Coordinates of C-alpha atoms and ligand atoms in Angstrom, one line a residue:
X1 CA 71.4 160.4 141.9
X2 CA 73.6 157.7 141.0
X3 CA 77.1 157.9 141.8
X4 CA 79.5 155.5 140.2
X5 CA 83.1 154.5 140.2
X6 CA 84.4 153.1 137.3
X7 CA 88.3 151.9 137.6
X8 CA 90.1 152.0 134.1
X9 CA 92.4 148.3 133.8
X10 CA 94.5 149.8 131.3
X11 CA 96.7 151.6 134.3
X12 CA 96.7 147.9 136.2
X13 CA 99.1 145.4 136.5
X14 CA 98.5 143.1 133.4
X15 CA 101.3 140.3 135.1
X16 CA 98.3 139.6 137.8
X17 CA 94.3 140.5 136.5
X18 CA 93.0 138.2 138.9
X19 CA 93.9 139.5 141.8
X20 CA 93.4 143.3 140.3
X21 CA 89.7 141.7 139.8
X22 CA 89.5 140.4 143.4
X23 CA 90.5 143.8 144.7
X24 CA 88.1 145.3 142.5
X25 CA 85.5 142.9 143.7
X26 CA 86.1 143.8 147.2
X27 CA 86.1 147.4 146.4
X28 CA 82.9 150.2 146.2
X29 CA 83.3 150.3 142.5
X30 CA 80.3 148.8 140.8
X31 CA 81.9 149.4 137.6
X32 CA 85.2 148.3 136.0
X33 CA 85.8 150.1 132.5
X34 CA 87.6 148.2 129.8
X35 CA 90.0 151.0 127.4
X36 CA 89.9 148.9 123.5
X37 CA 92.1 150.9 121.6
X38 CA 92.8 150.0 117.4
X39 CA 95.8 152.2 117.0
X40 CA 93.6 153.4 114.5
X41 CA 91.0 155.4 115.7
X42 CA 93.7 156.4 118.7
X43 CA 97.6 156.4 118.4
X44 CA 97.9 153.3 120.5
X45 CA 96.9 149.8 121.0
X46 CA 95.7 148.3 124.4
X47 CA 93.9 144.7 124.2
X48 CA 90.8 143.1 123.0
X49 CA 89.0 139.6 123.3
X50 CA 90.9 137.5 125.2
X51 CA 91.8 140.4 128.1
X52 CA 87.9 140.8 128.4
X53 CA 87.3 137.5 129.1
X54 CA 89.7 137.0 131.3
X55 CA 88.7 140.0 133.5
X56 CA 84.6 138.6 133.0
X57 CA 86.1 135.1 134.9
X58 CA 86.9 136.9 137.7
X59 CA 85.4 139.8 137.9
X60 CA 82.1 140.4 139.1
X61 CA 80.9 144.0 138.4
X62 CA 79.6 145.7 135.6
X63 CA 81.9 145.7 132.8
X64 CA 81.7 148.9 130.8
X65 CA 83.7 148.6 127.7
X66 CA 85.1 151.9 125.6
X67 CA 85.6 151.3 121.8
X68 CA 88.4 153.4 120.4
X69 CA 88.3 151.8 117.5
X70 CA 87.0 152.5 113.7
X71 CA 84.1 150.4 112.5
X72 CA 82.8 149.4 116.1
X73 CA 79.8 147.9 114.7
X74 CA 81.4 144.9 113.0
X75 CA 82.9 144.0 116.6
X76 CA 79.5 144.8 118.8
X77 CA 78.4 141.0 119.1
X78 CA 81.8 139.9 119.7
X79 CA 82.6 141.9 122.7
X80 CA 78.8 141.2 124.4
X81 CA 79.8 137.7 123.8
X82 CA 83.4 138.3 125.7
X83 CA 81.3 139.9 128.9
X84 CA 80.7 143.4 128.1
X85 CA 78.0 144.9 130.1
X86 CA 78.1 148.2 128.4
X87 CA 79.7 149.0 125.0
X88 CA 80.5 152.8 124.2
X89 CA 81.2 153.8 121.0
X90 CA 83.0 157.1 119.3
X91 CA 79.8 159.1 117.6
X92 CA 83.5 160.3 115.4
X93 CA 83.9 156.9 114.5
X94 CA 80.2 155.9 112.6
X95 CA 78.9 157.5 109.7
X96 CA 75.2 156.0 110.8
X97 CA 74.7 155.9 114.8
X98 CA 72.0 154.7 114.8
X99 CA 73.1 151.4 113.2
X100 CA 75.8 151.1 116.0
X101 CA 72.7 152.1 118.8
X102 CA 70.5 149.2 117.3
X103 CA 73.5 146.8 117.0
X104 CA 74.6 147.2 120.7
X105 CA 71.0 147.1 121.9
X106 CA 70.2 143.8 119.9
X107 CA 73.3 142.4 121.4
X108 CA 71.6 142.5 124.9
X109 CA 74.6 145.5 126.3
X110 CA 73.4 148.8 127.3
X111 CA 74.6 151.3 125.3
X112 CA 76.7 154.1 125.3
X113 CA 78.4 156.7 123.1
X114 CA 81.3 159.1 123.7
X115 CA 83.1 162.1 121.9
X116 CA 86.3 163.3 122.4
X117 CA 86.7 166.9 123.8
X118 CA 86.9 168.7 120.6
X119 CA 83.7 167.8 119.4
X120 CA 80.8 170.0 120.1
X121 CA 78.5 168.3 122.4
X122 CA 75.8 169.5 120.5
X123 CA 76.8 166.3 118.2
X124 CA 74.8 164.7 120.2
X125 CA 71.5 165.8 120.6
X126 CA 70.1 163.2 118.0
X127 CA 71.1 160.5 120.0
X128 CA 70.9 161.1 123.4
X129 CA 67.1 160.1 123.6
X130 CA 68.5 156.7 122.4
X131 CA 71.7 155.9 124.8
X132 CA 71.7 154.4 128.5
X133 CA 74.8 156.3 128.5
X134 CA 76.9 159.5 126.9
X135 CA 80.1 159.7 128.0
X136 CA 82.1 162.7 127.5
X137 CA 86.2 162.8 127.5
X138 CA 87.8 164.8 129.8
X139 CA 91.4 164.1 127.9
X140 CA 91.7 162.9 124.3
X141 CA 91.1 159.4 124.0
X142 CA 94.2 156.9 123.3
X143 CA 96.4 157.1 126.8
X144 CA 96.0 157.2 130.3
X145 CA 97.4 159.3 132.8
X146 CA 96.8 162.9 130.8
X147 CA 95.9 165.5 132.7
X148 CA 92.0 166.4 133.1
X149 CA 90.8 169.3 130.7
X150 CA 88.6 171.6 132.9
X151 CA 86.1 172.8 130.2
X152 CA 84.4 169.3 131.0
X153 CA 82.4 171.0 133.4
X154 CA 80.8 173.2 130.7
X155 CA 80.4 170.1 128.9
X156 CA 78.5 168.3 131.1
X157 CA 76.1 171.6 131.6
X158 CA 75.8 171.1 128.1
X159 CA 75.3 167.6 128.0
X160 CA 72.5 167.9 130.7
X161 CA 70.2 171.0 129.0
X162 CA 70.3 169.1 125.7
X163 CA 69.0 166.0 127.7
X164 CA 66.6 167.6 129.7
X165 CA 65.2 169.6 126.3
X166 CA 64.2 166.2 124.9
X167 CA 63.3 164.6 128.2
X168 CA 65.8 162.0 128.1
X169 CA 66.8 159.9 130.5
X170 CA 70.5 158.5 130.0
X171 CA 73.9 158.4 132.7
X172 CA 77.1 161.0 132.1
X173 CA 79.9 159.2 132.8
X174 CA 83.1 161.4 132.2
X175 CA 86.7 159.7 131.4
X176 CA 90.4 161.1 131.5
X177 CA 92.5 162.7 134.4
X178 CA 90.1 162.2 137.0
X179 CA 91.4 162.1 140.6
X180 CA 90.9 163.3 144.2
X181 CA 91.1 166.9 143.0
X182 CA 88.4 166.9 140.7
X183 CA 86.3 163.8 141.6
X184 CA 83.2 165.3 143.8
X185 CA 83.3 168.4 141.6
X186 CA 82.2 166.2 138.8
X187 CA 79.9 164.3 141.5
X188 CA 78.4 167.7 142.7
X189 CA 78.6 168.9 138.3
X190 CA 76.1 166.3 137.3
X191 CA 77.8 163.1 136.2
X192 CA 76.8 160.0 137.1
X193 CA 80.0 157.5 136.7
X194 CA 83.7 158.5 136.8
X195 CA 86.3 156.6 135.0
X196 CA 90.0 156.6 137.0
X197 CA 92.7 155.0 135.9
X198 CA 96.2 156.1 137.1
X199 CA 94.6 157.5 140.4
X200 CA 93.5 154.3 141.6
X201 CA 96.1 151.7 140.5
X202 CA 98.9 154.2 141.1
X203 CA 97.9 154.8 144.2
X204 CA 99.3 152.7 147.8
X205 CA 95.6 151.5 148.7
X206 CA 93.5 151.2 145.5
X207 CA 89.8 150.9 147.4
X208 CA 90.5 153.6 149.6
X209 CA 90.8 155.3 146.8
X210 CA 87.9 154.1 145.5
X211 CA 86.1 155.2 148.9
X212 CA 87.6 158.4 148.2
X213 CA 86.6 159.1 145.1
X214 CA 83.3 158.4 146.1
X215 CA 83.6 160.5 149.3
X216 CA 83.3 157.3 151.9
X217 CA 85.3 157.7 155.2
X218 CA 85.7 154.0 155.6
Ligands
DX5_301 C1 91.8 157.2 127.7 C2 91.0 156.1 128.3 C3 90.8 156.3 129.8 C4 92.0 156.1 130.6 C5 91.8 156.9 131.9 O1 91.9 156.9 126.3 O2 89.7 156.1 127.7 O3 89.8 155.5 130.2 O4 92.3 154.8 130.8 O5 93.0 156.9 132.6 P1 93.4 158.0 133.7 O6 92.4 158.0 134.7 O7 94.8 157.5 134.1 O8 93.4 159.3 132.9
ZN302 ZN1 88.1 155.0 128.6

């Protein structure tokens, strides 16, 4: 099973993203995920086009990038153009899915979609069969640094009998509060990539955190 670190930029330093990329491209992560927040969708605003490209200069891992932001779908080519790898969108935030679904997929990104933790994950049985990725929030999106809400391991149960009922084949990545405490749990629960922010760039020696999170001694 695939097991994935995805650091969250939105708790690094933003006075120096080049080297935050080159420790990231020295690191275990494979994945760096990219927090685009409208003050809309979320209470708060974090960045947009120009960060992303700045981070796809330097950086060379997969770039996973997390809409919060209404109307995702008039946006989709725009971010693949800026270096996303990956675009997740909020199922709350589309009245049609699969528009969004089609959009991202014609853009050449894999696709994902997230809900926050108040919305049943049964939401997303028609969809699953048509995502790379589902992504379920262990906080509420629109900060970082909240602490981890621990019915995400019901969740992901959840998450992986409605998958397994339509045969689908698709990654859980799970997002919000995650850290040394909780980290191989999640591993052990099912999911596939975890998002940290605040426990990695916080911490005195981000990739041994990194190698921690994924359970590496060295
Ligand atoms: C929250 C974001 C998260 C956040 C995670 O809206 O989607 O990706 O950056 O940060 P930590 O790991 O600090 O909770
Ligand atoms: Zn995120």
């Amino acid at each position: 099973m695939e097991k994935i670190i995805a650091p969250s930029i939105l708790a690094a330093d933003f006075s120096n993203l080049q080297s935050v990329c080159q420790m990231l491209n020295r690191s275990r992560a494979e994945w760096v995920h990219i927090d685009v927040m409208d003050g809309v969708f979320v209470p708060n605003i974090s960045f947009g086009f120009p960060v992303l490209e700045a981070i796809k200069r330097h950086c060379v891992k997969t770039l996973d990038v997390h809409l919060m932001i209404r109307n995702p779908e008039k946006y989709i080519q725009r971010f693949r153009d800026a270096g996303a790898d990956i675009i997740t969108f909020h199922l709350e935030t589309v009245d049609n899915p699969q528009n969004t679904i089609d959009l991202i997929r014609k853009s050449g990104a894999k696709v994902g979609v997230t809900i926050n933790p108040n919305v049943p994950v049964a939401a997303l049985t028609p969809v699953v069969k048509q995502v790379d990725m589902a992504l379920l929030m262990s906080v509420f999106a629109g900060f970082g640094g909240q602490k981890f809400i621990p019915e995400t391991f019901e969740r992901v149960k959840e998450l992986q009998q409605i998958g397994s009922l339509q045969d689908a084949k698709f990654l859980i990545e799970i997002d919000g509060g995650i850290c040394l405490d909780n980290a191989h749990a999640l591993f052990d629960a099912g999911a596939n990539i975890l998002v940290a922010g605040n426990c990695i760039f916080h911490s005195s020696d981000p990739t041994k955190t990194i190698d921690q999170l994924l359970n590496c001694k060295e």
